[in-house]
CSV table of C-alpha atoms in Angstrom, one decimal:
chain,number,residue,atom,x,y,z
A,933,UNK,CA,-12.2,-11.9,-32.2
A,934,UNK,CA,-11.7,-15.3,-33.4
A,935,UNK,CA,-11.1,-18.3,-31.3
A,936,UNK,CA,-8.8,-21.0,-32.9
A,937,UNK,CA,-7.8,-24.3,-31.8
A,938,UNK,CA,-4.2,-25.2,-33.0
A,939,UNK,CA,-1.8,-28.1,-32.5
A,940,UNK,CA,2.0,-27.7,-32.7
A,941,UNK,CA,4.0,-28.2,-34.9
A,942,UNK,CA,2.4,-25.6,-37.1
A,943,UNK,CA,2.4,-25.6,-40.9
A,944,UNK,CA,3.3,-22.3,-42.5
A,945,UNK,CA,-0.2,-22.1,-43.8
A,946,UNK,CA,-1.5,-22.3,-40.1
A,947,UNK,CA,0.9,-19.5,-39.2
A,948,UNK,CA,-0.1,-17.3,-42.3
A,949,UNK,CA,-3.8,-17.6,-41.3
A,950,UNK,CA,-3.3,-16.0,-38.0
A,951,UNK,CA,-4.3,-12.4,-37.5
A,952,UNK,CA,-3.3,-10.2,-34.4
A,953,UNK,CA,-5.5,-10.4,-31.3
A,954,UNK,CA,-6.8,-13.9,-32.3
A,955,UNK,CA,-7.4,-16.1,-29.4
A,956,UNK,CA,-5.7,-19.5,-29.9
A,957,UNK,CA,-6.1,-22.5,-27.7
A,958,UNK,CA,-2.8,-24.1,-28.0
A,959,UNK,CA,-2.0,-27.7,-27.5
A,960,UNK,CA,1.3,-29.7,-28.2
A,961,UNK,CA,4.7,-29.9,-26.9
A,962,UNK,CA,6.5,-26.8,-25.9
A,963,UNK,CA,10.0,-26.2,-24.2
A,964,UNK,CA,10.6,-23.4,-21.8
A,965,UNK,CA,13.5,-21.0,-21.8
A,966,UNK,CA,14.2,-18.0,-19.9
A,967,UNK,CA,17.4,-15.6,-19.8
A,968,UNK,CA,19.9,-18.3,-18.7
A,969,UNK,CA,18.6,-21.0,-21.0
A,970,UNK,CA,18.7,-18.7,-24.0
A,971,UNK,CA,22.4,-17.9,-23.2
A,972,UNK,CA,23.2,-21.5,-23.2
A,973,UNK,CA,21.3,-22.3,-26.2
A,974,UNK,CA,23.1,-19.6,-28.2
A,975,UNK,CA,26.3,-20.7,-26.9
A,976,UNK,CA,25.6,-24.4,-28.4
A,977,UNK,CA,24.6,-22.8,-31.7
A,978,UNK,CA,27.9,-20.6,-31.9
A,979,UNK,CA,29.9,-23.6,-31.3
A,980,UNK,CA,28.0,-25.5,-33.9
A,981,UNK,CA,26.5,-28.0,-31.6
A,982,UNK,CA,23.3,-29.6,-32.2
A,983,UNK,CA,20.4,-28.6,-30.0
A,984,UNK,CA,18.7,-31.4,-27.9
A,985,UNK,CA,15.2,-30.7,-29.5
A,986,UNK,CA,14.1,-29.4,-32.9
A,987,UNK,CA,13.2,-25.7,-32.8
A,988,UNK,CA,11.3,-26.1,-35.8
A,989,UNK,CA,8.7,-28.5,-34.5
A,990,UNK,CA,7.9,-26.8,-31.2
A,991,UNK,CA,7.4,-23.6,-29.5
A,992,UNK,CA,9.6,-21.8,-26.9
A,993,UNK,CA,7.6,-20.7,-23.9
A,994,UNK,CA,9.3,-18.0,-21.9
A,995,UNK,CA,8.5,-19.4,-18.5
A,996,UNK,CA,10.0,-20.5,-15.3
A,997,UNK,CA,7.5,-22.4,-13.4
A,998,UNK,CA,7.1,-22.9,-9.7
A,999,UNK,CA,7.9,-26.5,-8.3
A,1000,UNK,CA,5.0,-28.8,-8.2
A,1001,UNK,CA,3.4,-29.9,-5.1
A,1002,UNK,CA,3.7,-33.7,-4.4
A,1003,UNK,CA,1.3,-35.8,-6.6
A,1004,UNK,CA,0.8,-32.8,-9.0
A,1005,UNK,CA,1.7,-32.5,-12.8
A,1006,UNK,CA,3.0,-29.1,-12.4
A,1007,UNK,CA,3.3,-26.1,-10.3
A,1008,UNK,CA,2.5,-22.6,-11.2
A,1009,UNK,CA,3.0,-21.9,-15.0
A,1010,UNK,CA,2.9,-18.6,-16.8
A,1011,UNK,CA,4.7,-16.4,-19.1
A,1012,UNK,CA,7.6,-14.1,-18.3
A,1013,UNK,CA,8.5,-10.6,-20.1
A,1014,UNK,CA,9.4,-11.6,-23.6
A,1015,UNK,CA,11.4,-8.4,-24.3
A,1016,UNK,CA,14.2,-9.6,-22.1
A,1017,UNK,CA,14.6,-12.4,-24.8
A,1018,UNK,CA,14.8,-9.9,-27.7
A,1019,UNK,CA,18.6,-9.9,-27.9
A,1020,UNK,CA,18.5,-13.8,-28.5
A,1021,UNK,CA,15.7,-13.9,-30.9
A,1022,UNK,CA,17.3,-13.4,-34.2
A,1023,UNK,CA,19.8,-16.5,-33.6
A,1024,UNK,CA,16.8,-18.5,-32.5
A,1025,UNK,CA,14.9,-17.6,-35.7
A,1026,UNK,CA,18.0,-18.5,-37.8
A,1027,UNK,CA,18.1,-21.8,-35.9
A,1028,UNK,CA,14.4,-22.7,-36.9
A,1029,UNK,CA,12.4,-21.4,-34.3
A,1030,UNK,CA,8.9,-20.2,-35.5
A,1031,UNK,CA,6.6,-20.1,-32.4
A,1032,UNK,CA,7.2,-18.0,-29.4
A,1033,UNK,CA,5.0,-17.7,-26.1
A,1034,UNK,CA,5.6,-15.0,-23.6
A,1035,UNK,CA,4.2,-11.8,-21.9
A,1036,UNK,CA,4.2,-8.2,-23.3
A,1037,UNK,CA,5.5,-6.4,-26.1
A,1038,UNK,CA,8.6,-7.0,-28.2
A,1039,UNK,CA,11.0,-4.4,-29.6
A,1040,UNK,CA,10.1,-2.9,-33.1
A,1041,UNK,CA,13.2,-4.7,-34.4
A,1042,UNK,CA,12.2,-8.1,-33.1
A,1043,UNK,CA,8.7,-7.8,-34.2
A,1044,UNK,CA,10.1,-7.1,-37.8
A,1045,UNK,CA,12.4,-10.2,-37.5
A,1046,UNK,CA,9.4,-12.4,-36.3
A,1047,UNK,CA,7.4,-11.1,-39.4
A,1048,UNK,CA,10.3,-11.6,-41.8
A,1049,UNK,CA,11.0,-15.0,-40.8
A,1050,UNK,CA,7.2,-16.0,-41.0
A,1051,UNK,CA,7.1,-16.8,-37.3
A,1052,UNK,CA,4.5,-16.1,-34.7
A,1053,UNK,CA,4.7,-14.5,-31.2
A,1054,UNK,CA,1.9,-15.3,-28.7
A,1055,UNK,CA,1.0,-13.2,-25.7
A,1056,UNK,CA,0.0,-15.4,-22.7
A,1057,UNK,CA,-1.6,-13.6,-19.8
A,1058,UNK,CA,0.6,-12.9,-16.9
A,1059,UNK,CA,-0.4,-13.6,-13.5
A,1060,UNK,CA,-3.1,-16.4,-14.1
A,1061,UNK,CA,-1.0,-19.3,-13.3
A,1062,UNK,CA,-3.7,-21.3,-11.7
A,1063,UNK,CA,-5.9,-21.0,-15.0
A,1064,UNK,CA,-2.9,-21.8,-17.1
A,1065,UNK,CA,-1.7,-24.8,-15.0
A,1066,UNK,CA,-5.1,-26.3,-15.5
A,1067,UNK,CA,-3.9,-26.6,-19.3
A,1068,UNK,CA,-0.7,-28.6,-18.6
A,1069,UNK,CA,-0.9,-32.1,-19.4
A,1070,UNK,CA,2.7,-33.1,-18.7
A,1071,UNK,CA,5.7,-31.3,-17.4
A,1072,UNK,CA,9.4,-32.4,-16.8
A,1073,UNK,CA,12.7,-30.9,-16.3
A,1074,UNK,CA,14.4,-31.7,-19.9
A,1075,UNK,CA,17.8,-29.9,-19.6
A,1076,UNK,CA,20.1,-28.0,-17.3
A,1077,UNK,CA,18.5,-28.8,-14.2
A,1078,UNK,CA,21.1,-26.7,-12.3
A,1079,UNK,CA,19.4,-23.5,-13.5
A,1080,UNK,CA,16.4,-24.4,-11.3
A,1081,UNK,CA,13.4,-22.3,-12.4
A,1082,UNK,CA,15.5,-21.2,-15.3
A,1083,UNK,CA,16.1,-24.8,-16.7
A,1084,UNK,CA,14.5,-26.1,-20.0
A,1085,UNK,CA,11.1,-27.8,-19.0
A,1086,UNK,CA,9.4,-29.9,-21.6
A,1087,UNK,CA,5.4,-29.3,-21.3
A,1088,UNK,CA,2.5,-30.6,-23.1
A,1089,UNK,CA,-0.2,-28.1,-23.4
A,1090,UNK,CA,-4.0,-28.7,-23.9
A,1091,UNK,CA,-6.1,-25.8,-25.0
A,1092,UNK,CA,-3.9,-23.1,-23.3
A,1093,UNK,CA,-5.4,-19.9,-24.0
A,1094,UNK,CA,-2.9,-17.3,-25.8
A,1095,UNK,CA,-3.4,-14.2,-28.1
A,1096,UNK,CA,-1.6,-13.6,-31.3
A,1097,UNK,CA,0.5,-10.5,-30.8
A,1098,UNK,CA,2.9,-10.5,-33.7
A,1099,UNK,CA,2.6,-12.4,-37.0
B,99,UNK,CA,8.5,-4.2,28.6
B,100,UNK,CA,6.9,-6.8,26.4
B,101,UNK,CA,8.6,-10.0,25.6
B,102,UNK,CA,7.8,-11.6,22.2
B,103,UNK,CA,9.0,-15.0,21.5
B,104,UNK,CA,10.4,-14.8,18.0
B,105,UNK,CA,8.9,-18.3,17.2
B,106,UNK,CA,5.6,-16.3,17.2
B,107,UNK,CA,6.8,-14.2,14.5
B,108,UNK,CA,8.1,-17.1,12.5
B,109,UNK,CA,4.7,-18.8,12.6
B,110,UNK,CA,3.0,-15.6,11.6
B,111,UNK,CA,5.4,-14.8,8.7
B,112,UNK,CA,5.5,-18.3,7.4
B,113,UNK,CA,1.7,-18.6,7.4
B,114,UNK,CA,1.2,-15.2,5.8
B,115,UNK,CA,3.8,-15.9,3.0
B,116,UNK,CA,2.0,-19.1,2.3
B,117,UNK,CA,-1.6,-17.5,2.3
B,118,UNK,CA,-0.8,-14.5,0.1
B,119,UNK,CA,0.7,-16.8,-2.5
B,120,UNK,CA,-2.4,-18.7,-2.9
B,121,UNK,CA,-5.2,-16.6,-1.9
B,122,UNK,CA,-6.2,-13.2,-3.3
B,123,UNK,CA,-6.7,-10.3,-1.1
B,124,UNK,CA,-10.6,-9.8,-1.1
B,125,UNK,CA,-10.3,-6.0,-1.6
B,126,UNK,CA,-8.1,-6.5,-4.7
B,127,UNK,CA,-10.5,-9.3,-5.9
B,128,UNK,CA,-13.4,-6.7,-5.6
B,129,UNK,CA,-11.3,-4.2,-7.4
B,130,UNK,CA,-10.7,-6.5,-10.4
B,131,UNK,CA,-14.6,-7.2,-10.6
B,132,UNK,CA,-15.3,-3.6,-10.7
B,133,UNK,CA,-12.6,-3.0,-13.3
B,134,UNK,CA,-14.4,-5.9,-15.5
B,135,UNK,CA,-17.7,-3.8,-14.9
B,136,UNK,CA,-16.3,-0.7,-16.0
B,137,UNK,CA,-14.3,-2.1,-19.0
B,138,UNK,CA,-15.9,-1.2,-22.2
B,139,UNK,CA,-13.8,-3.3,-24.6
B,140,UNK,CA,-14.2,-7.1,-25.0
B,141,UNK,CA,-10.7,-8.3,-25.2
B,142,UNK,CA,-9.5,-6.8,-21.8
B,143,UNK,CA,-12.9,-7.5,-20.2
B,144,UNK,CA,-12.2,-11.1,-21.1
B,145,UNK,CA,-8.9,-11.1,-19.7
B,146,UNK,CA,-10.2,-9.5,-16.4
B,147,UNK,CA,-12.4,-12.5,-16.4
B,148,UNK,CA,-9.4,-14.9,-16.5
B,149,UNK,CA,-7.8,-13.0,-13.7
B,150,UNK,CA,-10.9,-13.4,-11.5
B,151,UNK,CA,-11.2,-17.1,-12.4
B,152,UNK,CA,-7.4,-17.4,-11.5
B,153,UNK,CA,-8.3,-16.1,-8.0
B,154,UNK,CA,-10.7,-18.9,-7.8
B,155,UNK,CA,-8.7,-21.6,-9.3
B,156,UNK,CA,-5.5,-20.8,-7.2
B,157,UNK,CA,-7.4,-21.3,-4.0
B,158,UNK,CA,-9.2,-24.4,-5.2
B,159,UNK,CA,-6.1,-26.1,-6.6
B,160,UNK,CA,-3.7,-24.8,-4.0
B,161,UNK,CA,-1.5,-23.4,-6.6
B,162,UNK,CA,0.3,-20.1,-6.5
B,163,UNK,CA,-1.5,-17.2,-8.1
B,164,UNK,CA,1.5,-16.5,-10.3
B,165,UNK,CA,4.6,-18.6,-11.3
B,166,UNK,CA,6.7,-15.5,-10.1
B,167,UNK,CA,6.2,-16.1,-6.5
B,168,UNK,CA,8.2,-13.2,-5.8
B,169,UNK,CA,10.8,-11.7,-3.3
B,170,UNK,CA,9.8,-11.8,0.3
B,171,UNK,CA,9.6,-8.1,1.5
B,172,UNK,CA,9.0,-7.2,5.1
B,173,UNK,CA,8.6,-3.7,6.7
B,174,UNK,CA,9.0,-4.3,10.4
B,175,UNK,CA,7.8,-1.6,12.5
B,176,UNK,CA,9.1,-2.6,16.1
B,177,UNK,CA,7.7,-1.0,19.2
B,178,UNK,CA,10.7,0.1,21.5
B,179,UNK,CA,9.0,-1.5,24.4
B,180,UNK,CA,9.6,-5.0,23.0
B,181,UNK,CA,12.3,-7.4,23.9
B,182,UNK,CA,12.6,-10.2,21.6
B,183,UNK,CA,13.6,-13.7,23.0
B,184,UNK,CA,14.4,-16.8,21.2
B,185,UNK,CA,16.3,-16.8,17.9
B,186,UNK,CA,17.4,-13.3,16.4
B,187,UNK,CA,14.6,-11.5,14.6
B,188,UNK,CA,16.4,-11.5,11.1
B,189,UNK,CA,17.3,-15.2,11.2
B,190,UNK,CA,13.7,-15.7,12.2
B,191,UNK,CA,12.3,-14.0,9.1
B,192,UNK,CA,14.7,-15.7,6.9
B,193,UNK,CA,13.8,-19.2,8.2
B,194,UNK,CA,10.1,-18.4,7.7
B,195,UNK,CA,10.9,-17.3,4.1
B,196,UNK,CA,12.9,-20.6,3.2
B,197,UNK,CA,10.5,-22.9,4.8
B,198,UNK,CA,7.6,-21.3,3.0
B,199,UNK,CA,9.4,-21.7,-0.3
B,200,UNK,CA,10.1,-25.4,0.5
B,201,UNK,CA,6.7,-26.3,2.0
B,202,UNK,CA,4.1,-24.4,-0.5
B,203,UNK,CA,6.4,-24.9,-2.8
B,204,UNK,CA,7.2,-21.5,-4.2
B,205,UNK,CA,9.6,-20.7,-6.8
B,206,UNK,CA,13.2,-20.1,-5.8
B,207,UNK,CA,13.6,-16.7,-7.5
B,208,UNK,CA,16.7,-15.2,-5.7
B,209,UNK,CA,20.4,-15.3,-7.0
B,210,UNK,CA,23.1,-14.6,-4.6
B,211,UNK,CA,25.5,-12.9,-6.8
B,212,UNK,CA,24.0,-10.4,-9.3
B,213,UNK,CA,26.3,-10.3,-12.2
B,214,UNK,CA,28.8,-13.1,-12.9
B,215,UNK,CA,27.4,-16.4,-11.4
B,216,UNK,CA,23.9,-15.3,-10.7
B,217,UNK,CA,23.9,-18.6,-8.7
B,218,UNK,CA,20.3,-19.3,-7.1
B,219,UNK,CA,19.8,-19.5,-3.3
B,220,UNK,CA,17.4,-22.3,-3.8
B,221,UNK,CA,15.4,-21.2,-0.9
B,222,UNK,CA,14.2,-17.7,-1.7
B,223,UNK,CA,16.4,-16.2,0.9
B,224,UNK,CA,17.4,-13.6,1.6
B,225,UNK,CA,14.2,-11.8,2.1
B,226,UNK,CA,14.3,-8.0,1.9
B,227,UNK,CA,13.7,-6.5,5.6
B,228,UNK,CA,13.4,-2.7,6.4
B,229,UNK,CA,13.3,-1.8,10.0
B,230,UNK,CA,11.7,1.0,11.8
B,231,UNK,CA,11.5,1.7,15.6
B,232,UNK,CA,8.2,3.2,16.7
B,233,UNK,CA,6.9,4.0,20.2
B,234,UNK,CA,5.0,1.4,22.1
B,235,UNK,CA,5.0,-2.4,22.5
B,236,UNK,CA,3.5,-3.6,19.3
B,237,UNK,CA,5.1,-5.2,16.4
B,238,UNK,CA,3.7,-4.4,13.0
B,239,UNK,CA,4.9,-6.4,9.9
B,240,UNK,CA,3.9,-5.5,6.5
B,241,UNK,CA,4.6,-8.6,4.2
B,242,UNK,CA,4.7,-8.8,0.4
B,243,UNK,CA,5.8,-11.4,-2.1
B,244,UNK,CA,6.8,-8.9,-4.8
B,245,UNK,CA,7.2,-10.3,-8.5
B,246,UNK,CA,10.1,-9.3,-10.7
B,247,UNK,CA,8.3,-7.9,-13.7
B,248,UNK,CA,6.7,-4.9,-12.1
B,249,UNK,CA,9.6,-4.3,-10.0
B,250,UNK,CA,11.8,-4.0,-13.1
B,251,UNK,CA,9.6,-1.3,-14.4
B,252,UNK,CA,9.6,0.9,-11.3
B,253,UNK,CA,11.6,4.3,-11.4
B,254,UNK,CA,12.7,7.3,-9.5
B,255,UNK,CA,14.1,10.8,-10.3
B,256,UNK,CA,15.4,13.6,-8.2
B,257,UNK,CA,13.3,16.5,-9.8
B,258,UNK,CA,13.9,20.2,-9.3
B,259,UNK,CA,11.9,21.9,-6.5
B,260,UNK,CA,10.6,24.1,-9.2
B,261,UNK,CA,8.5,21.3,-10.6
B,262,UNK,CA,4.8,21.9,-10.5
B,263,UNK,CA,2.2,19.4,-9.6
B,264,UNK,CA,1.6,19.0,-13.4
B,265,UNK,CA,5.3,18.0,-13.9
B,266,UNK,CA,5.0,15.3,-11.3
B,267,UNK,CA,1.7,13.9,-12.6
B,268,UNK,CA,3.3,13.9,-16.1
B,269,UNK,CA,6.5,12.3,-14.7
B,270,UNK,CA,4.7,9.4,-13.0
B,271,UNK,CA,2.2,8.8,-15.9
B,272,UNK,CA,4.7,8.9,-18.7
B,273,UNK,CA,7.0,6.5,-16.8
B,274,UNK,CA,4.1,3.9,-16.3
B,275,UNK,CA,2.8,4.4,-19.8
B,276,UNK,CA,6.3,3.8,-21.3
B,277,UNK,CA,6.4,0.5,-19.1
B,278,UNK,CA,3.5,-0.9,-21.4
B,279,UNK,CA,2.4,-4.2,-20.6
B,280,UNK,CA,5.6,-5.4,-19.1
B,281,UNK,CA,4.6,-4.8,-15.4
B,282,UNK,CA,1.5,-6.9,-15.9
B,283,UNK,CA,-1.4,-4.4,-15.7
B,284,UNK,CA,-3.9,-3.7,-14.2
B,285,UNK,CA,-1.5,-1.9,-11.7
B,286,UNK,CA,-1.4,-0.5,-8.4
B,287,UNK,CA,1.1,2.4,-8.0
B,288,UNK,CA,2.9,3.5,-4.9
B,289,UNK,CA,4.5,6.9,-5.2
B,290,UNK,CA,7.0,8.5,-2.8
B,291,UNK,CA,7.3,12.1,-2.9
B,292,UNK,CA,10.1,13.8,-0.8
B,293,UNK,CA,12.7,12.4,1.5
B,294,UNK,CA,16.1,11.8,-0.2
B,295,UNK,CA,17.5,9.3,-2.7
B,296,UNK,CA,16.9,6.3,-0.6
B,297,UNK,CA,13.8,7.3,1.3
B,298,UNK,CA,11.6,8.0,-1.6
B,299,UNK,CA,11.6,4.6,-3.2
B,300,UNK,CA,10.8,3.1,0.4
B,301,UNK,CA,7.9,5.6,0.8
B,302,UNK,CA,6.8,4.5,-2.8
B,303,UNK,CA,7.0,0.8,-1.8
B,304,UNK,CA,5.2,1.3,1.5
B,305,UNK,CA,2.4,3.2,-0.2
B,306,UNK,CA,1.6,-0.1,-2.0
B,307,UNK,CA,0.3,-1.4,1.5
B,308,UNK,CA,-2.2,1.6,1.8
B,309,UNK,CA,-5.9,1.0,1.2
B,310,UNK,CA,-6.5,0.6,-2.5
B,311,UNK,CA,-9.7,2.6,-2.3
B,312,UNK,CA,-8.5,5.1,0.1
B,313,UNK,CA,-6.9,8.7,-0.6
B,314,UNK,CA,-4.4,10.9,0.7
B,315,UNK,CA,-5.6,13.0,3.7
B,316,UNK,CA,-4.4,16.3,2.2
B,317,UNK,CA,-7.0,16.9,-0.7
B,318,UNK,CA,-4.2,18.3,-2.8
B,319,UNK,CA,-2.4,15.1,-3.0
B,320,UNK,CA,-5.7,13.1,-3.3
B,321,UNK,CA,-6.2,15.2,-6.3
B,322,UNK,CA,-2.8,14.2,-7.6
B,323,UNK,CA,-3.6,10.4,-7.0
B,324,UNK,CA,-6.9,10.8,-9.1
B,325,UNK,CA,-5.1,12.7,-11.8
B,326,UNK,CA,-2.3,10.1,-12.1
B,327,UNK,CA,-4.8,7.2,-12.3
B,328,UNK,CA,-7.0,9.2,-15.0
B,329,UNK,CA,-3.9,10.2,-17.1
B,330,UNK,CA,-2.6,6.8,-17.4
B,331,UNK,CA,-5.9,5.1,-17.9
B,332,UNK,CA,-6.7,7.7,-20.6
B,333,UNK,CA,-3.6,6.5,-22.6
B,334,UNK,CA,-5.0,3.2,-23.4
B,335,UNK,CA,-2.4,0.5,-22.7
B,336,UNK,CA,-5.1,-1.5,-20.6
B,337,UNK,CA,-5.2,-4.8,-19.0
B,338,UNK,CA,-2.0,-6.6,-20.0
B,339,UNK,CA,-1.6,-4.2,-22.9
B,340,UNK,CA,-4.7,-5.3,-24.8
B,341,UNK,CA,-6.2,-1.8,-24.6
B,342,UNK,CA,-9.1,-0.4,-22.8
B,343,UNK,CA,-9.3,1.9,-19.8
B,344,UNK,CA,-7.9,-0.2,-16.7
B,345,UNK,CA,-4.1,0.1,-16.9
B,346,UNK,CA,-4.1,1.5,-13.1
B,347,UNK,CA,-6.6,0.4,-10.5
B,348,UNK,CA,-5.1,2.8,-7.8
B,349,UNK,CA,-2.3,5.2,-7.2
B,350,UNK,CA,-1.4,6.0,-3.5
B,351,UNK,CA,1.1,8.8,-2.5
B,352,UNK,CA,3.2,9.1,0.7
B,353,UNK,CA,5.1,12.3,1.2
B,354,UNK,CA,8.2,13.2,3.3
B,355,UNK,CA,10.1,16.4,4.2
B,356,UNK,CA,13.1,17.0,1.8
B,357,UNK,CA,16.0,19.3,1.3
B,358,UNK,CA,15.5,22.8,0.0
B,359,UNK,CA,17.4,21.6,-3.2
B,360,UNK,CA,15.6,18.5,-4.0
B,361,UNK,CA,12.2,17.0,-4.9
B,362,UNK,CA,12.7,13.3,-5.2
B,363,UNK,CA,9.9,11.4,-6.6
B,364,UNK,CA,9.8,7.5,-6.8
B,365,UNK,CA,7.3,5.2,-8.4
B,366,UNK,CA,6.8,1.5,-7.5
B,367,UNK,CA,4.8,-0.5,-9.8
B,368,UNK,CA,2.8,-3.3,-8.5
B,369,UNK,CA,1.2,-5.9,-10.9
B,370,UNK,CA,-2.3,-7.2,-10.5
B,371,UNK,CA,-1.5,-10.1,-8.3
B,372,UNK,CA,-0.4,-7.7,-5.4
B,373,UNK,CA,0.4,-10.1,-2.6
B,374,UNK,CA,0.6,-8.3,0.5
B,375,UNK,CA,-0.5,-8.6,4.1
B,376,UNK,CA,-0.3,-6.7,7.5
B,377,UNK,CA,0.5,-8.7,10.7
B,378,UNK,CA,0.2,-7.1,14.1
B,379,UNK,CA,1.7,-8.9,17.2
């Protein structure tokens, strides 16, 4: 098992160098999106409207954080079940997404799509929010605050441990 | 007749929700340490180490063990000699749930309408409450913060009474194996056998509050508990789906009488965060 430090955004060569089960300490800017945010992103794409961030240069983290206590950078941060986002993944890949972070398996069909698009899916560990929260440098609500935990948050990660699941 | 002011219940429930959201149950912590000791493969052993580290960091940083801080679930066993004074019982529980969500703070994870609006209640209410009347003047509350991932993978079936013990072990094991990494293994399983269509899942949920290391008093059911654990752990999903022999830490069974035509079996999956506590007033 290799341990690799990587910064977002990735080059194609960096993605190609990854192998399943590699441990990656991930740094850089990511945006969270769960079920409801995916619905809204797809709605924007369907209507040909621009997204407020460049999917090619970031990662989507399937995550709905808990609120931060006063004076803290963030609350509890961790991955939600990625398979729920499978129905949206093809459109996201078409729109340029190449890096996803979540929890658990993807469908066979989604795994094939991820490979065909030269993308990577990282599995983060579920239920270790206190560990992962120590890897968050900044966290702010970015879009659709009305969705609460399901809003899009912009987070900067520093050496967050994830494992290559599909590449 | 014993009078209990519901403000006492408010405080106990509020404090319990806050505590279990941040502090790992010592018995569970021990079970994870043992699993790490048993684990033969490197990757799942490393992840078990991260889970142990999480228990420590959550207490140190006062940050929830998991970002899915869960649905508040209460089993209330109410002695019939009790008279409650103060605010109504259920209102008290809901107030404790909302205030704990606000003050900790916990994630607001409940939507009020399930299909169309899915509008968030913004205070984690309502808590799910099950009531049972029991003899005596004690109030026993089983409190849990139950996450969505493991709950989503829970299942039940009305089996035929002709089903053998082998069939039941297979049914439980296959369902858990099919869930893969989604319920966040290592898991604790609650299995309800008997009752009817709504009772079996309630028994399964209640079984999650039993001693992790204990076994059913009937040795035949104790044997089933052990066989379920062994069969699932043999299948190799392992910690978070990364392989090894620690998919399940414990399986506990509760049984109930059932109709001559029926054999309901329900399985409630619980992730490794397993936030639960018993309160006796």
